[in-house]
Amino acid sequence: MEQKAFKHPFVHLFYIFFLSHLVFCQLDYRFYDSTCPSLTRIVRYGVWSAIANDTRMAASLVRLHFHDCFVNGCDASILLDDIDSTFVGEKTARANQNSVRGYEVIDKIKANVEKACPSTVSCTDILTLAAREAANIAGASYWMVPLGRRDGRTANKTAANELPSPFESLDNIIAKFNAKGLDTKDVVVLSGMLSFNAIIIDLLIILLFNFGGSRKPDPDLEASLLKGLQTVCPDQVDSDTTLVPLDSVTTNRFDNSYYRNLVNSSGLLQSDHVLSTDNRTASMVLSYSRYPYLFLKDFGASMVKMANIGVLTGQDGEIRKNCKVVN
């Protein structure tokens, strides 16, 4: 009878809490101080160069990190290439195609890190640092990143196809975050990444002309916003992959404008409207719309939490020499 007590939900929560802190303790802010002291400088320069060449790359690197951590944990599995029929990566998953980019930036940074510190720094630590640097360059607060993650040897395309989607219900999105040890606050905070992201026109057309299969636009879209978007994105069969910024006010700048847009009914996605009206999230959206520094502080904290999802440490995993393939 006593053994059955361990089946109670609070016991499972205790173990999740305990194990997450155990993993965090295995990471170290100074992990590479002696083995690769130039790491942060190399990553920062690589990210800065990429953003100088393409301002959208800041958002892309943060998104790349998110898509990696939500599949198999933060193990750089998203960076692995398909190899004929012997290995299937995640790059061609539905949620990643025509959506995730920045692979070549991480590959270039990894090559430079290998020159300075051969077989020392994992691809997943490089990606984690790159996301932090990208967000910081774009306007986010600087947060400390504990290091020591190791790279995974597998990929999971099936799981990549089940990443949280802005077209899902809030209940589903929260459930997917909870499954990764994140909470409702993290849902609201990490949605702020959309502040400097963009959406492909052919996905936006659903909202503008056929919301929920009604052959009508999303009724929650503000009238002037709807008219402007329908001009940019006509309802036609040959809709291309042109990108429309999810925040047209401060495009490529990381700030709290996403939440200000939600409060003003100027959010584009189905999940946007729900965040600003659901009683579980509406008060947080309002707070972040009013207090930009609160959002920036909480964003850094949520990114640290996300970067600890399912990490490999110690003797688990490997340190890839090339982020595209396992050793």
CSV table of N, CA and C in Angstrom, one decimal, residues 57-173:
chain,number,residue,atom,x,y,z
A,57,MET,N,18.3,37.4,-39.2
A,57,MET,CA,19.0,36.3,-38.7
A,57,MET,C,18.9,36.2,-37.1
A,58,ALA,N,18.8,37.4,-36.5
A,58,ALA,CA,18.7,37.4,-35.0
A,58,ALA,C,17.4,36.6,-34.6
A,59,ALA,N,16.3,36.8,-35.2
A,59,ALA,CA,15.1,36.1,-34.9
A,59,ALA,C,15.3,34.6,-35.3
A,60,SER,N,15.9,34.4,-36.4
A,60,SER,CA,16.1,33.0,-36.9
A,60,SER,C,16.9,32.1,-35.9
A,61,LEU,N,17.9,32.7,-35.3
A,61,LEU,CA,18.8,31.9,-34.4
A,61,LEU,C,18.0,31.6,-33.1
A,62,VAL,N,17.2,32.5,-32.6
A,62,VAL,CA,16.4,32.3,-31.4
A,62,VAL,C,15.4,31.2,-31.7
A,63,ARG,N,14.8,31.3,-32.9
A,63,ARG,CA,13.8,30.3,-33.3
A,63,ARG,C,14.4,28.9,-33.5
A,64,LEU,N,15.6,28.9,-34.0
A,64,LEU,CA,16.4,27.6,-34.2
A,64,LEU,C,16.6,26.9,-32.9
A,65,HIS,N,17.0,27.7,-31.9
A,65,HIS,CA,17.2,27.2,-30.5
A,65,HIS,C,15.9,26.6,-29.9
A,66,PHE,N,14.8,27.3,-30.1
A,66,PHE,CA,13.5,26.9,-29.6
A,66,PHE,C,13.1,25.5,-30.2
A,67,HIS,N,13.3,25.5,-31.6
A,67,HIS,CA,12.9,24.2,-32.3
A,67,HIS,C,13.8,23.1,-31.9
A,68,ASP,N,15.0,23.3,-31.5
A,68,ASP,CA,15.9,22.3,-31.1
A,68,ASP,C,15.5,21.7,-29.7
A,69,CYS,N,15.3,22.6,-28.8
A,69,CYS,CA,15.1,22.2,-27.4
A,69,CYS,C,13.7,21.5,-27.2
A,70,PHE,N,12.7,21.8,-28.1
A,70,PHE,CA,11.4,21.2,-27.9
A,70,PHE,C,11.4,19.8,-28.5
A,71,VAL,N,12.5,19.3,-29.1
A,71,VAL,CA,12.5,18.0,-29.7
A,71,VAL,C,13.7,17.2,-29.1
A,72,ASN,N,13.5,16.2,-28.3
A,72,ASN,CA,14.6,15.5,-27.7
A,72,ASN,C,15.5,16.3,-26.7
A,73,GLY,N,15.0,17.5,-26.4
A,73,GLY,CA,15.8,18.3,-25.5
A,73,GLY,C,16.8,19.1,-26.3
A,74,CYS,N,17.6,20.0,-25.6
A,74,CYS,CA,18.6,20.8,-26.2
A,74,CYS,C,19.8,20.0,-26.5
A,75,ASP,N,19.9,19.4,-27.7
A,75,ASP,CA,21.0,18.5,-28.0
A,75,ASP,C,21.5,18.7,-29.4
A,76,ALA,N,21.1,19.8,-30.0
A,76,ALA,CA,21.5,20.1,-31.4
A,76,ALA,C,21.1,19.0,-32.4
A,77,SER,N,20.0,18.3,-32.1
A,77,SER,CA,19.6,17.3,-33.1
A,77,SER,C,19.0,18.0,-34.3
A,78,ILE,N,18.5,19.2,-34.2
A,78,ILE,CA,18.0,19.9,-35.4
A,78,ILE,C,19.0,20.2,-36.4
A,79,LEU,N,20.3,20.2,-36.0
A,79,LEU,CA,21.4,20.6,-36.9
A,79,LEU,C,21.8,19.4,-37.8
A,80,LEU,N,21.4,18.2,-37.5
A,80,LEU,CA,21.9,17.0,-38.2
A,80,LEU,C,21.2,16.9,-39.6
A,81,ASP,N,22.0,16.6,-40.6
A,81,ASP,CA,21.5,16.4,-41.9
A,81,ASP,C,21.0,15.0,-42.1
A,82,ASP,N,20.0,14.8,-43.1
A,82,ASP,CA,19.6,13.5,-43.5
A,82,ASP,C,20.9,12.8,-44.2
A,83,ILE,N,21.0,11.5,-44.1
A,83,ILE,CA,22.1,10.8,-44.7
A,83,ILE,C,21.4,9.6,-45.5
A,84,ASP,N,21.2,9.9,-46.8
A,84,ASP,CA,20.5,8.9,-47.6
A,84,ASP,C,19.3,8.3,-46.9
A,85,SER,N,19.3,7.0,-46.8
A,85,SER,CA,18.2,6.3,-46.1
A,85,SER,C,18.6,5.8,-44.7
A,86,THR,N,19.8,6.1,-44.3
A,86,THR,CA,20.4,5.6,-43.1
A,86,THR,C,20.1,6.5,-41.9
A,87,PHE,N,19.9,7.8,-42.1
A,87,PHE,CA,19.7,8.7,-41.0
A,87,PHE,C,18.7,9.8,-41.4
A,88,VAL,N,17.6,9.9,-40.7
A,88,VAL,CA,16.6,11.0,-41.0
A,88,VAL,C,16.7,12.1,-39.9
A,89,GLY,N,17.0,13.3,-40.4
A,89,GLY,CA,17.1,14.4,-39.4
A,89,GLY,C,15.8,15.1,-39.3
A,90,GLU,N,15.9,16.3,-38.7
A,90,GLU,CA,14.7,17.1,-38.4
A,90,GLU,C,14.5,18.3,-39.3
A,91,LYS,N,15.4,18.5,-40.1
A,91,LYS,CA,15.4,19.8,-41.0
A,91,LYS,C,14.2,19.7,-41.9
A,92,THR,N,13.8,18.6,-42.4
A,92,THR,CA,12.7,18.5,-43.4
A,92,THR,C,11.4,18.3,-42.7
A,93,ALA,N,11.3,18.3,-41.4
A,93,ALA,CA,10.0,18.2,-40.7
A,93,ALA,C,9.1,19.3,-41.1
A,94,ARG,N,7.8,19.1,-41.1
A,94,ARG,CA,6.8,20.1,-41.5
A,94,ARG,C,7.0,21.4,-40.8
A,95,ALA,N,7.3,21.3,-39.5
A,95,ALA,CA,7.4,22.6,-38.7
A,95,ALA,C,8.7,23.3,-38.9
A,96,ASN,N,9.7,22.7,-39.6
A,96,ASN,CA,11.0,23.3,-39.8
A,96,ASN,C,11.2,23.8,-41.2
A,97,GLN,N,10.6,23.1,-42.2
A,97,GLN,CA,10.7,23.5,-43.6
A,97,GLN,C,10.1,24.9,-43.8
A,98,ASN,N,10.9,25.7,-44.6
A,98,ASN,CA,10.4,27.1,-44.9
A,98,ASN,C,10.1,27.9,-43.6
A,99,SER,N,10.7,27.5,-42.5
A,99,SER,CA,10.4,28.2,-41.3
A,99,SER,C,11.7,28.4,-40.5
A,100,VAL,N,12.5,27.4,-40.3
A,100,VAL,CA,13.7,27.5,-39.5
A,100,VAL,C,14.9,27.7,-40.5
A,101,ARG,N,15.8,28.6,-40.1
A,101,ARG,CA,17.0,28.9,-40.8
A,101,ARG,C,18.1,29.3,-39.9
A,102,GLY,N,19.3,29.5,-40.4
A,102,GLY,CA,20.4,29.8,-39.6
A,102,GLY,C,21.4,28.7,-39.4
A,103,TYR,N,21.1,27.5,-40.0
A,103,TYR,CA,22.0,26.4,-39.8
A,103,TYR,C,23.4,26.7,-40.2
A,104,GLU,N,23.6,27.4,-41.3
A,104,GLU,CA,24.9,27.7,-41.9
A,104,GLU,C,25.7,28.7,-40.9
A,105,VAL,N,25.0,29.5,-40.2
A,105,VAL,CA,25.6,30.4,-39.2
A,105,VAL,C,26.2,29.6,-38.1
A,106,ILE,N,25.5,28.6,-37.6
A,106,ILE,CA,26.0,27.8,-36.5
A,106,ILE,C,27.2,26.9,-37.0
A,107,ASP,N,27.1,26.4,-38.2
A,107,ASP,CA,28.2,25.6,-38.8
A,107,ASP,C,29.4,26.4,-38.9
A,108,LYS,N,29.3,27.7,-39.4
A,108,LYS,CA,30.5,28.5,-39.5
A,108,LYS,C,31.1,28.9,-38.2
A,109,ILE,N,30.3,29.1,-37.2
A,109,ILE,CA,30.8,29.4,-35.8
A,109,ILE,C,31.5,28.2,-35.3
A,110,LYS,N,30.9,27.0,-35.5
A,110,LYS,CA,31.5,25.8,-35.0
A,110,LYS,C,32.8,25.5,-35.6
A,111,ALA,N,33.0,25.8,-36.9
A,111,ALA,CA,34.3,25.6,-37.6
A,111,ALA,C,35.3,26.5,-37.0
A,112,ASN,N,34.9,27.8,-36.6
A,112,ASN,CA,35.9,28.7,-36.0
A,112,ASN,C,36.2,28.3,-34.6
A,113,VAL,N,35.2,27.7,-33.9
A,113,VAL,CA,35.5,27.2,-32.5
A,113,VAL,C,36.4,26.0,-32.6
A,114,GLU,N,36.2,25.2,-33.6
A,114,GLU,CA,37.1,24.0,-33.7
A,114,GLU,C,38.6,24.4,-33.9
A,115,LYS,N,38.7,25.4,-34.7
A,115,LYS,CA,40.1,25.9,-34.9
A,115,LYS,C,40.8,26.3,-33.6
A,116,ALA,N,40.0,27.0,-32.8
A,116,ALA,CA,40.6,27.5,-31.5
A,116,ALA,C,40.6,26.5,-30.4
A,117,CYS,N,39.6,25.6,-30.4
A,117,CYS,CA,39.5,24.6,-29.3
A,117,CYS,C,38.9,23.3,-29.9
A,118,PRO,N,39.8,22.5,-30.5
A,118,PRO,CA,39.3,21.3,-31.2
A,118,PRO,C,38.7,20.3,-30.2
A,119,SER,N,37.5,19.7,-30.7
A,119,SER,CA,36.8,18.7,-30.0
A,119,SER,C,36.5,19.0,-28.5
A,120,THR,N,36.1,20.2,-28.3
A,120,THR,CA,35.9,20.7,-26.9
A,120,THR,C,34.5,21.2,-26.6
A,121,VAL,N,34.0,22.0,-27.6
A,121,VAL,CA,32.7,22.7,-27.3
A,121,VAL,C,31.6,22.0,-28.2
A,122,SER,N,30.5,21.7,-27.5
A,122,SER,CA,29.4,21.0,-28.2
A,122,SER,C,28.6,22.0,-29.1
A,123,CYS,N,28.0,21.5,-30.1
A,123,CYS,CA,27.2,22.3,-31.0
A,123,CYS,C,26.0,22.9,-30.3
A,124,THR,N,25.4,22.1,-29.3
A,124,THR,CA,24.3,22.6,-28.6
A,124,THR,C,24.6,23.8,-27.7
A,125,ASP,N,25.8,23.8,-27.1
A,125,ASP,CA,26.2,25.0,-26.3
A,125,ASP,C,26.5,26.2,-27.3
A,126,ILE,N,27.0,25.9,-28.4
A,126,ILE,CA,27.2,27.0,-29.4
A,126,ILE,C,25.8,27.6,-29.8
A,127,LEU,N,24.9,26.7,-30.1
A,127,LEU,CA,23.5,27.2,-30.5
A,127,LEU,C,22.9,28.0,-29.3
A,128,THR,N,23.1,27.5,-28.1
A,128,THR,CA,22.5,28.2,-26.9
A,128,THR,C,23.1,29.6,-26.8
A,129,LEU,N,24.4,29.7,-26.9
A,129,LEU,CA,25.1,31.0,-26.8
A,129,LEU,C,24.7,31.9,-28.0
A,130,ALA,N,24.6,31.3,-29.2
A,130,ALA,CA,24.2,32.1,-30.3
A,130,ALA,C,22.8,32.7,-30.2
A,131,ALA,N,21.9,31.9,-29.6
A,131,ALA,CA,20.5,32.5,-29.4
A,131,ALA,C,20.6,33.6,-28.5
A,132,ARG,N,21.4,33.5,-27.4
A,132,ARG,CA,21.5,34.6,-26.4
A,132,ARG,C,22.1,35.8,-27.0
A,133,GLU,N,23.2,35.6,-27.8
A,133,GLU,CA,23.8,36.8,-28.4
A,133,GLU,C,22.9,37.4,-29.5
A,134,ALA,N,22.2,36.6,-30.2
A,134,ALA,CA,21.3,37.2,-31.3
A,134,ALA,C,20.2,38.0,-30.6
A,135,ALA,N,19.6,37.5,-29.6
A,135,ALA,CA,18.5,38.3,-28.9
A,135,ALA,C,19.1,39.6,-28.3
A,136,ASN,N,20.3,39.5,-27.7
A,136,ASN,CA,20.9,40.6,-27.1
A,136,ASN,C,21.2,41.7,-28.1
A,137,ILE,N,21.8,41.3,-29.2
A,137,ILE,CA,22.1,42.3,-30.3
A,137,ILE,C,20.8,43.0,-30.8
A,138,ALA,N,19.7,42.2,-30.8
A,138,ALA,CA,18.5,42.8,-31.3
A,138,ALA,C,17.7,43.6,-30.2
A,139,GLY,N,18.2,43.6,-29.0
A,139,GLY,CA,17.6,44.5,-28.0
A,139,GLY,C,17.2,43.8,-26.7
A,140,ALA,N,17.3,42.5,-26.6
A,140,ALA,CA,17.0,41.8,-25.4
A,140,ALA,C,18.0,42.0,-24.3
A,141,SER,N,17.6,41.8,-23.1
A,141,SER,CA,18.6,41.9,-22.0
A,141,SER,C,19.6,40.7,-22.1
A,142,TYR,N,20.8,40.9,-21.5
A,142,TYR,CA,21.8,39.8,-21.5
A,142,TYR,C,21.5,38.9,-20.3
A,143,TRP,N,21.5,37.6,-20.6
A,143,TRP,CA,21.4,36.7,-19.5
A,143,TRP,C,22.5,35.7,-19.5
A,144,MET,N,22.9,35.2,-18.3
A,144,MET,CA,24.0,34.3,-18.1
A,144,MET,C,23.5,32.9,-18.6
A,145,VAL,N,24.4,32.2,-19.3
A,145,VAL,CA,24.1,30.8,-19.8
A,145,VAL,C,25.0,29.8,-19.2
A,146,PRO,N,24.5,28.9,-18.4
A,146,PRO,CA,25.4,27.8,-17.9
A,146,PRO,C,25.7,26.8,-19.0
A,147,LEU,N,26.9,26.3,-19.1
A,147,LEU,CA,27.3,25.5,-20.2
A,147,LEU,C,27.8,24.1,-19.8
A,148,GLY,N,28.0,23.2,-20.7
A,148,GLY,CA,28.4,21.9,-20.4
A,148,GLY,C,27.5,20.8,-21.1
A,149,ARG,N,26.6,21.3,-22.0
A,149,ARG,CA,25.7,20.4,-22.7
A,149,ARG,C,26.5,19.6,-23.7
A,150,ARG,N,26.1,18.4,-24.0
A,150,ARG,CA,26.7,17.5,-25.0
A,150,ARG,C,25.7,17.3,-26.1
A,151,ASP,N,26.2,16.9,-27.3
A,151,ASP,CA,25.3,16.7,-28.5
A,151,ASP,C,24.7,15.4,-28.5
A,152,GLY,N,23.5,15.3,-29.0
A,152,GLY,CA,22.8,14.0,-29.1
A,152,GLY,C,23.3,13.3,-30.4
A,153,ARG,N,23.0,12.0,-30.4
A,153,ARG,CA,23.4,11.2,-31.5
A,153,ARG,C,22.2,10.8,-32.4
A,154,THR,N,21.0,11.2,-32.0
A,154,THR,CA,19.8,10.9,-32.7
A,154,THR,C,19.0,12.1,-33.1
A,155,ALA,N,18.0,11.9,-34.0
A,155,ALA,CA,17.1,13.0,-34.3
A,155,ALA,C,15.7,12.4,-34.3
A,156,ASN,N,14.7,13.2,-34.3
A,156,ASN,CA,13.3,12.7,-34.2
A,156,ASN,C,12.4,13.6,-35.0
A,157,LYS,N,12.3,13.2,-36.3
A,157,LYS,CA,11.4,14.0,-37.2
A,157,LYS,C,10.0,14.0,-36.8
A,158,THR,N,9.5,12.8,-36.3
A,158,THR,CA,8.1,12.7,-35.9
A,158,THR,C,7.8,13.7,-34.8
A,159,ALA,N,8.7,13.8,-33.8
A,159,ALA,CA,8.5,14.7,-32.7
A,159,ALA,C,8.5,16.2,-33.2
A,160,ALA,N,9.4,16.4,-34.2
A,160,ALA,CA,9.6,17.8,-34.7
A,160,ALA,C,8.3,18.2,-35.4
A,161,ASN,N,7.5,17.3,-35.9
A,161,ASN,CA,6.2,17.6,-36.6
A,161,ASN,C,5.2,17.9,-35.5
A,162,GLU,N,5.5,17.7,-34.3
A,162,GLU,CA,4.5,18.0,-33.2
A,162,GLU,C,4.9,19.2,-32.4
A,163,LEU,N,5.8,20.1,-32.9
A,163,LEU,CA,6.1,21.3,-32.2
A,163,LEU,C,4.9,22.2,-31.9
A,164,PRO,N,4.9,22.9,-30.8
A,164,PRO,CA,3.8,23.9,-30.6
A,164,PRO,C,3.6,24.8,-31.8
A,165,SER,N,2.3,24.9,-32.2
A,165,SER,CA,2.0,25.7,-33.4
A,165,SER,C,1.1,26.9,-33.0
A,166,PRO,N,1.3,28.0,-33.6
A,166,PRO,CA,0.4,29.2,-33.3
A,166,PRO,C,-1.1,29.0,-33.7
A,167,PHE,N,-1.3,27.9,-34.5
A,167,PHE,CA,-2.6,27.6,-35.0
A,167,PHE,C,-3.3,26.6,-34.1
A,168,GLU,N,-2.7,26.1,-33.0
A,168,GLU,CA,-3.3,25.2,-32.0
A,168,GLU,C,-4.0,26.0,-31.0
A,169,SER,N,-4.8,25.2,-30.2
A,169,SER,CA,-5.5,25.8,-29.1
A,169,SER,C,-4.5,26.1,-28.0
A,170,LEU,N,-4.9,27.1,-27.1
A,170,LEU,CA,-4.0,27.4,-26.0
A,170,LEU,C,-3.8,26.2,-25.1
A,171,ASP,N,-4.9,25.5,-24.9
A,171,ASP,CA,-4.7,24.3,-24.1
A,171,ASP,C,-3.7,23.3,-24.6
A,172,ASN,N,-3.6,23.1,-25.9
A,172,ASN,CA,-2.6,22.2,-26.5
A,172,ASN,C,-1.2,22.8,-26.3
A,173,ILE,N,-1.1,24.1,-26.5
A,173,ILE,CA,0.2,24.7,-26.4
A,173,ILE,C,0.7,24.6,-25.0
